[in-house]
Every structure is written in C-alpha cells, then in structure tokens.
Short mmCIF file of C-alpha atoms in Angstrom, two decimals:
data_model
loop_
_atom_site.label_atom_id
_atom_site.label_comp_id
_atom_site.label_asym_id
_atom_site.label_seq_id
_atom_site.Cartn_x
_atom_site.Cartn_y
_atom_site.Cartn_z
CA MET H 1 24.47 -22.67 -22.62
CA ILE H 2 25.61 -20.77 -19.48
CA LYS H 3 24.91 -17.46 -21.25
CA LYS H 4 21.40 -18.64 -22.11
CA ILE H 5 20.70 -19.67 -18.50
CA SER H 6 21.99 -16.31 -17.25
CA LYS H 7 19.74 -14.52 -19.70
CA PHE H 8 16.86 -16.72 -18.55
CA LEU H 9 17.40 -15.77 -14.90
CA ILE H 10 17.51 -12.07 -15.72
CA LEU H 11 14.32 -12.17 -17.75
CA THR H 12 12.60 -14.27 -15.09
CA LEU H 13 13.48 -11.68 -12.44
CA ILE H 14 12.11 -8.87 -14.58
CA ALA H 15 8.92 -10.82 -15.21
CA VAL H 16 8.41 -11.48 -11.50
CA LEU H 17 8.95 -7.79 -10.70
CA ALA H 18 6.42 -6.82 -13.36
CA ILE H 19 3.78 -9.22 -12.10
CA GLY H 20 4.37 -8.45 -8.44
CA SER H 21 4.38 -4.66 -8.52
CA SER H 22 1.66 -3.09 -6.42
CA LEU H 23 -0.31 0.14 -6.70
CA PRO H 24 -2.23 2.34 -4.26
CA ILE H 25 -5.48 1.29 -5.97
CA HIS H 26 -4.73 -2.36 -5.41
CA ALA H 27 -5.21 -5.15 -7.87
CA ASP H 28 -8.02 -7.57 -7.13
CA SER H 29 -7.05 -9.58 -4.07
CA GLY H 30 -8.26 -10.93 -0.78
CA ALA H 31 -10.02 -8.65 1.67
CA SER H 32 -8.13 -6.63 4.25
CA ASP H 33 -7.60 -7.86 7.81
CA SER H 34 -10.44 -7.25 10.29
CA ASP H 35 -8.82 -8.48 13.47
CA SER H 36 -7.31 -5.21 14.70
CA ILE H 37 -9.49 -2.26 15.73
CA ASN H 38 -8.19 1.26 15.30
CA GLU H 39 -9.26 2.85 18.58
CA LYS H 40 -9.13 6.34 17.06
CA LEU H 41 -11.05 5.64 13.87
CA GLY H 42 -13.28 2.79 15.00
CA PRO H 43 -13.76 -0.79 13.78
CA PRO H 44 -14.25 -1.80 10.15
CA ILE H 45 -17.84 -1.43 8.88
CA VAL H 46 -19.40 -4.26 6.88
CA VAL H 47 -22.53 -3.63 4.80
CA TYR H 48 -24.31 -6.67 3.32
CA GLY H 49 -26.67 -6.64 0.36
CA ALA H 50 -30.18 -7.15 1.72
CA GLN H 51 -31.07 -9.83 -0.84
CA LEU H 52 -28.35 -12.22 0.28
CA SER H 53 -29.60 -15.57 1.56
CA ASP H 54 -28.21 -16.85 4.87
CA ASN H 55 -25.73 -19.05 3.02
CA GLN H 56 -24.69 -16.22 0.72
CA ARG H 57 -24.25 -13.88 3.69
CA ALA H 58 -21.98 -16.44 5.35
CA GLU H 59 -20.00 -16.73 2.11
CA VAL H 60 -19.62 -12.95 1.85
CA LYS H 61 -18.55 -12.77 5.50
CA ASP H 62 -15.78 -15.22 4.69
CA LEU H 63 -14.82 -13.37 1.51
CA LEU H 64 -14.55 -10.09 3.40
CA ASN H 65 -12.40 -11.73 6.04
CA VAL H 66 -14.82 -11.18 8.90
CA LYS H 67 -13.63 -13.72 11.46
CA ASP H 68 -15.09 -12.17 14.61
CA GLU H 69 -18.36 -10.25 14.39
CA SER H 70 -17.51 -8.40 17.62
CA GLN H 71 -14.59 -6.79 15.80
CA VAL H 72 -16.73 -5.11 13.12
CA ASP H 73 -19.93 -3.04 12.84
CA GLU H 74 -22.44 -4.78 10.54
CA TYR H 75 -25.41 -3.38 8.61
CA ASP H 76 -27.64 -4.30 5.65
CA VAL H 77 -28.17 -2.15 2.56
CA SER H 78 -31.54 -2.27 0.74
CA GLY H 79 -33.41 -0.60 -2.08
CA GLN H 80 -34.80 1.82 0.49
CA ASP H 81 -31.25 2.94 1.20
CA ALA H 82 -30.68 3.47 -2.53
CA ALA H 83 -33.74 5.73 -2.56
CA LYS H 84 -32.50 7.58 0.51
CA TYR H 85 -28.91 8.22 -0.50
CA ILE H 86 -28.98 8.50 -4.29
CA ASN H 87 -32.69 8.76 -5.22
CA GLY H 88 -32.46 5.21 -6.55
CA ASN H 89 -35.10 2.56 -7.02
CA PRO H 90 -36.49 1.49 -3.61
CA ASN H 91 -37.29 -1.94 -5.10
CA SER H 92 -33.69 -2.58 -6.14
CA ASN H 93 -32.24 -5.98 -5.27
CA MET H 94 -28.96 -5.54 -3.43
CA TYR H 95 -26.31 -8.26 -3.50
CA SER H 96 -22.89 -6.61 -3.68
CA SER H 97 -21.46 -5.96 -0.24
CA ALA H 98 -18.56 -3.95 1.14
CA LYS H 99 -16.23 -3.61 4.08
CA ILE H 100 -14.92 -0.15 4.89
CA THR H 101 -11.86 0.33 7.06
CA ARG H 102 -11.16 3.98 7.77
CA GLN H 103 -7.55 5.09 7.54
CA GLU H 104 -5.49 8.00 8.84
CA THR H 105 -5.39 11.17 6.74
CA GLY H 106 -2.88 10.84 3.93
CA ASN H 107 -3.30 7.10 3.39
CA GLY H 108 -5.67 7.61 0.47
CA LEU H 109 -8.11 5.10 -0.95
CA THR H 110 -7.38 1.40 -1.34
CA ILE H 111 -9.94 -0.55 -3.36
CA ASN H 112 -10.05 -4.33 -3.41
CA ILE H 113 -12.61 -6.15 -5.56
CA VAL H 114 -12.47 -9.51 -3.81
CA THR H 115 -14.71 -11.26 -6.36
CA PRO H 116 -13.72 -9.70 -9.70
CA ASP H 117 -15.57 -12.38 -11.71
CA ASN H 118 -18.85 -11.45 -9.99
CA ILE H 119 -18.57 -7.62 -10.18
CA THR H 120 -19.27 -7.33 -13.88
CA GLU H 121 -19.42 -3.59 -14.63
CA VAL H 122 -17.77 -1.47 -11.95
CA THR H 123 -13.96 -1.57 -11.72
CA LYS H 124 -11.82 -0.57 -8.75
CA GLU H 125 -10.82 2.64 -10.56
CA MET H 126 -14.51 3.49 -11.15
CA TYR H 127 -15.25 2.93 -7.46
CA ALA H 128 -12.29 5.12 -6.47
CA ASN H 129 -13.32 7.93 -8.82
CA ALA H 130 -16.95 7.87 -7.65
CA LEU H 131 -15.96 7.75 -3.96
CA LEU H 132 -13.70 10.77 -4.34
CA THR H 133 -16.56 12.63 -5.99
CA ALA H 134 -18.82 11.66 -3.07
CA GLY H 135 -16.25 12.89 -0.55
CA VAL H 136 -14.88 9.57 0.68
CA GLU H 137 -11.13 9.64 1.32
CA ASN H 138 -8.58 7.69 3.34
CA ALA H 139 -10.19 4.28 3.53
CA THR H 140 -9.67 0.69 2.54
CA VAL H 141 -12.75 -0.63 0.72
CA ASP H 142 -13.29 -4.31 -0.01
CA VAL H 143 -16.14 -5.27 -2.36
CA ALA H 144 -17.59 -8.78 -2.79
CA SER H 145 -20.62 -10.56 -4.19
CA PRO H 146 -21.47 -14.30 -4.24
CA VAL H 147 -23.40 -13.87 -7.54
CA LYS H 148 -22.77 -11.93 -10.74
CA VAL H 149 -23.93 -8.29 -10.30
CA SER H 150 -23.06 -4.93 -11.78
CA GLY H 151 -21.56 -3.75 -8.48
CA HIS H 152 -23.56 -0.53 -8.14
CA SER H 153 -25.22 -1.38 -4.82
CA ALA H 154 -21.85 -1.57 -3.07
CA LEU H 155 -21.56 2.21 -3.51
CA THR H 156 -24.86 2.74 -1.68
CA GLY H 157 -23.62 0.42 1.05
CA ILE H 158 -20.49 2.52 1.50
CA TYR H 159 -22.58 5.70 1.82
CA LYS H 160 -24.76 4.04 4.46
CA ALA H 161 -21.68 2.92 6.36
CA TYR H 162 -20.51 6.50 6.74
CA ASP H 163 -23.97 7.76 7.60
CA VAL H 164 -24.71 5.29 10.38
CA GLU H 165 -21.28 5.96 11.87
CA GLY H 166 -22.05 9.67 12.10
CA GLU H 167 -19.93 10.84 9.14
CA GLN H 168 -22.68 12.15 6.91
CA LEU H 169 -21.73 12.73 3.30
CA ASP H 170 -23.25 15.46 1.15
CA LYS H 171 -26.38 14.06 -0.58
CA GLU H 172 -25.83 16.02 -3.80
CA ARG H 173 -22.30 14.69 -4.06
CA MET H 174 -23.50 11.12 -3.43
CA GLU H 175 -26.12 11.45 -6.16
CA LEU H 176 -23.54 12.91 -8.51
CA ALA H 177 -21.08 10.10 -7.74
CA ASN H 178 -23.79 7.57 -8.58
CA GLU H 179 -24.48 9.43 -11.83
CA GLU H 180 -20.76 9.34 -12.57
CA LEU H 181 -20.72 5.57 -12.03
CA ASP H 182 -23.69 5.21 -14.41
CA VAL H 183 -21.97 7.36 -17.06
CA ALA H 184 -18.70 5.45 -16.65
CA THR H 185 -20.31 2.03 -17.04
CA GLN H 186 -22.37 3.25 -20.00
CA LEU H 187 -19.35 4.63 -21.83
CA ALA H 188 -17.33 1.47 -21.10
CA LYS H 189 -19.86 -0.49 -23.18
CA LYS H 190 -19.35 1.68 -26.25
CA GLU H 191 -17.44 0.41 -29.24
CA GLY H 192 -13.77 1.30 -29.01
CA MET H 193 -13.98 2.01 -25.29
CA ASP H 194 -13.16 -0.04 -22.19
CA SER H 195 -13.32 0.51 -18.44
CA GLU H 196 -9.65 1.48 -18.21
CA LYS H 197 -10.00 4.11 -20.91
CA VAL H 198 -13.11 5.54 -19.29
CA SER H 199 -11.46 5.69 -15.87
CA GLN H 200 -8.43 7.38 -17.31
CA LEU H 201 -10.62 9.92 -19.09
CA LEU H 202 -12.60 10.80 -15.94
CA THR H 203 -9.51 10.96 -13.78
CA GLU H 204 -7.59 13.23 -16.13
CA ILE H 205 -10.59 15.51 -16.53
CA LYS H 206 -10.76 15.86 -12.73
CA GLN H 207 -7.03 16.56 -12.55
CA THR H 208 -7.45 19.30 -15.16
CA ILE H 209 -10.38 20.75 -13.23
CA ALA H 210 -8.15 20.91 -10.14
CA GLU H 211 -5.46 22.72 -12.14
CA GLN H 212 -7.67 25.13 -14.11
CA ASN H 213 -10.74 25.69 -11.91
CA PRO H 214 -13.18 26.24 -14.83
CA ALA H 215 -15.57 29.13 -14.29
CA THR H 216 -18.13 28.41 -17.02
CA LYS H 217 -19.75 25.50 -18.83
CA GLU H 218 -17.81 26.56 -21.93
CA ASP H 219 -14.59 26.02 -19.99
CA VAL H 220 -15.83 22.55 -19.05
CA GLU H 221 -16.63 21.78 -22.71
CA ARG H 222 -13.10 22.78 -23.68
CA ILE H 223 -11.53 20.63 -20.93
CA VAL H 224 -13.61 17.62 -21.91
CA GLN H 225 -12.81 17.99 -25.59
CA ASP H 226 -9.08 18.49 -24.88
CA GLN H 227 -8.98 15.23 -22.90
CA LEU H 228 -10.97 13.36 -25.54
CA ASP H 229 -8.48 14.54 -28.14
CA LYS H 230 -5.50 13.71 -25.94
CA LEU H 231 -6.68 10.15 -25.35
CA GLU H 232 -7.88 9.79 -28.97
CA ILE H 233 -11.44 8.99 -27.89
CA ASN H 234 -14.31 9.57 -30.27
CA LEU H 235 -17.74 9.93 -28.68
CA SER H 236 -21.09 10.58 -30.27
CA ASP H 237 -22.54 14.05 -29.72
CA LYS H 238 -25.02 12.51 -27.25
CA ASP H 239 -22.33 10.75 -25.17
CA ARG H 240 -20.06 13.80 -25.30
CA GLN H 241 -22.88 15.97 -23.96
CA LEU H 242 -23.61 13.39 -21.27
CA LEU H 243 -20.02 13.69 -20.10
CA ILE H 244 -20.02 17.51 -20.27
CA ASP H 245 -23.21 17.74 -18.23
CA LEU H 246 -21.73 15.43 -15.59
CA ILE H 247 -18.52 17.43 -15.26
CA ASP H 248 -20.43 20.71 -15.22
CA LYS H 249 -22.42 19.46 -12.23
CA MET H 250 -19.11 18.84 -10.47
CA ARG H 251 -18.18 22.44 -11.22
CA ASP H 252 -21.53 23.68 -9.88
CA LEU H 253 -20.98 21.78 -6.61
CA ASN H 254 -17.52 23.34 -6.27
CA ILE H 255 -15.92 19.97 -5.64
CA ASN H 256 -12.29 20.68 -4.76
CA PHE H 257 -10.40 17.94 -6.57
CA ASP H 258 -7.16 19.70 -5.75
CA GLN H 259 -7.50 18.25 -2.21
CA VAL H 260 -7.39 14.70 -3.59
CA LYS H 261 -4.91 15.34 -6.39
CA SER H 262 -2.48 12.67 -5.15
CA GLN H 263 -5.30 10.12 -5.02
CA LEU H 264 -6.31 11.01 -8.56
CA GLU H 265 -2.71 10.46 -9.58
CA ASP H 266 -2.87 7.06 -7.89
CA ILE H 267 -5.86 6.12 -10.04
CA THR H 268 -4.01 7.23 -13.19
CA SER H 269 -1.05 5.08 -12.24
CA ALA H 270 -3.23 2.11 -11.47
CA ILE H 271 -4.74 1.94 -14.94
CA LYS H 272 -1.46 2.01 -16.83
CA ASN H 273 -0.18 -1.14 -18.40
CA LYS H 274 2.48 -2.99 -16.37
CA ALA H 275 4.83 -2.89 -19.31
CA ASP H 276 4.46 0.88 -19.59
CA GLU H 277 5.20 1.29 -15.89
CA LEU H 278 8.46 -0.65 -16.27
CA GLY H 279 9.44 1.13 -19.47
CA LEU H 280 9.14 -2.11 -21.42
CA ASP H 281 8.06 -2.23 -25.04
CA GLU H 282 4.75 -3.79 -26.05
CA GLY H 283 6.39 -6.93 -27.37
CA PHE H 284 8.21 -7.68 -24.11
CA TRP H 285 6.04 -10.62 -23.03
CA GLU H 286 6.11 -12.05 -26.55
CA LYS H 287 9.90 -11.90 -26.44
CA VAL H 288 9.91 -13.61 -23.06
CA GLY H 289 7.69 -16.36 -24.43
CA ASN H 290 9.88 -16.80 -27.48
CA PHE H 291 12.97 -16.89 -25.32
CA PHE H 292 11.51 -19.61 -23.08
CA SER H 293 10.67 -21.67 -26.16
CA GLU H 294 14.20 -21.26 -27.55
CA LEU H 295 15.75 -22.03 -24.15
CA PHE H 296 13.75 -25.22 -23.61
CA GLN H 297 14.64 -26.33 -27.12
CA ALA H 298 18.35 -25.62 -26.40
CA ILE H 299 18.15 -27.62 -23.14
CA SER H 300 16.46 -30.49 -24.98
CA ASN H 301 19.15 -30.49 -27.66
CA PHE H 302 21.84 -30.36 -24.96
CA PHE H 303 20.58 -33.49 -23.21
CA LYS H 304 20.05 -35.26 -26.48
CA GLY H 305 23.69 -34.54 -27.26
CA LEU H 306 24.77 -36.12 -23.94
CA PHE H 307 23.13 -39.44 -24.72
CA SER H 308 23.66 -39.65 -28.47
#
C-alpha cells in the first residue's frame, strides 16, 4: 500500500509539472497587467472593435484587464482601418479587440488569447507568425472578443496601435501578414490538417528561409515541398501553389527571418505536445488514469478489509 501511495505521489508531481509548464507563446490565460507604465516604451495600447456595443466594450475592457483608462491609450478599429492597413473590406464588422504592451528588445512576442472560445479561427501561434511577418516584435499582445468571431480584425487593430503611436509598419508586410493569416486559416480547415500543424509548417518554412536565403522561386518550391514531406502533409496542387506564392512574396520583400529566429523557435516549441516536451510516451496520461483507478480500488479494498 505504501509503495502504491509513493508511486501515486510521483505520478501526481509529474502530471502537475506537465500541466503547469509555460511557454514564451503563452497558453490562453487572463490578460496582462495594465497598472504599470513603462516610461521608456509608453503605456499599453488598447484597440476596441468598432462594432462593440457599450456593454460589450465594458466587458472587453474587463477582459483585457483595463482598470484605469488613464493608464492606457485607447482607440477603435473599423472597416476603414482594414481598408487602410491591409486593403481589406471597409464595411467589415470589427469585434475582436487587442491590448498591446511593448517590451524591451529581446523579450520576444507573448500572445494571450483571453477568450479562446470566442476566437474561432486564429490561434496564438498564427497571430505570432503573422505579426513577425508584419514586423512586430517584442510585445505582449492580449486578444479578446465578447462574441464568437474569426479573430482577424484583432490583427488590424494591432497595426493601427503601432501606427497611431508613431511606429509605422511597412504596408506591404502588413498586407502579406494578413494574407498569411488567410492562408493559415484556410489550410487549417482542410481534411487531415489542424491549426497546430499549419502553424508548425509555416514556422519551419520561415526558419529554413532564414537558414538558406532562397534566391529564386524554384528554391522556395523546394523548401516548401521539403517541409511538406518532413511533416507528412499532403496538399492539393492548388493549396500547395497557394503556399508557394505566399512564401515567394516573403522572399521578394526580403524579410529577414534570421533576426527573429529565436521567436520562431518559441512558436515551434509552443505547438509541441506537452508529453513530447517532457519526453513522455503517448500513452502516459492513459497510464496515469489507469493507475488512479487501480489505486482507488486498492484503497477501497484496504478499508473494506479493516471493517470486515
């Protein structure tokens, strides 16, 4: 019995460590703190979807941990902003909102989707990948929506936040980042694909671009195919070409992914299974469950023996 309890304690500790481990691209959680202003980098910037009602806006403010409006800079993002920054639809309804807290160089990107049930298409890794393409680095980004939305408008809000604060991003890179987000969400809907697999594919392609610096579209085609083969992903000719064209545009814009290599590595780490990170086999949690069942049965039998 003592041996079983000791084994129980050891497995419980491992389980807690597995669940509690954190990553640079954070798991979905509450929004970051807004109370302290970085005098060098400025206050956090909060951008609200223009279609939010007054009640919804108040809800989002609470979700994004905005306790004192004087401690943040606040703006609205509309369809007109989508047209301005990414050539989007000026009549778009914008609900997803974001808070951007700029960080010192070297801190990388931290993405928190505060309302994961309401951001239905875009994952934190997709946001991180797109923001790196757009040129956004070293920031904590919290995303929230009071209603179910795809999550695309939050990206436009982030671009506006940088623009109004005097840190203008390159328009071509913003448009390309939006296209990347569209491609990523499209591929994630394909049979045999999911958002994690798509994010891993895009991230590893960017890492390879940083390493190999492809000079031609043919080089891009080879890199894309090599990564598809490596991850055992089968795409239709149409989807494969969609991906090649996207990556070739990155090459044309001379985006230096080598500068954000560590952040790309963070994204790769974030999408790995917890069990893989801990070196545990795929049946670990099943074994834990079976062990708990056996232990509880043993405890039950023990007490039955005491009173029989």
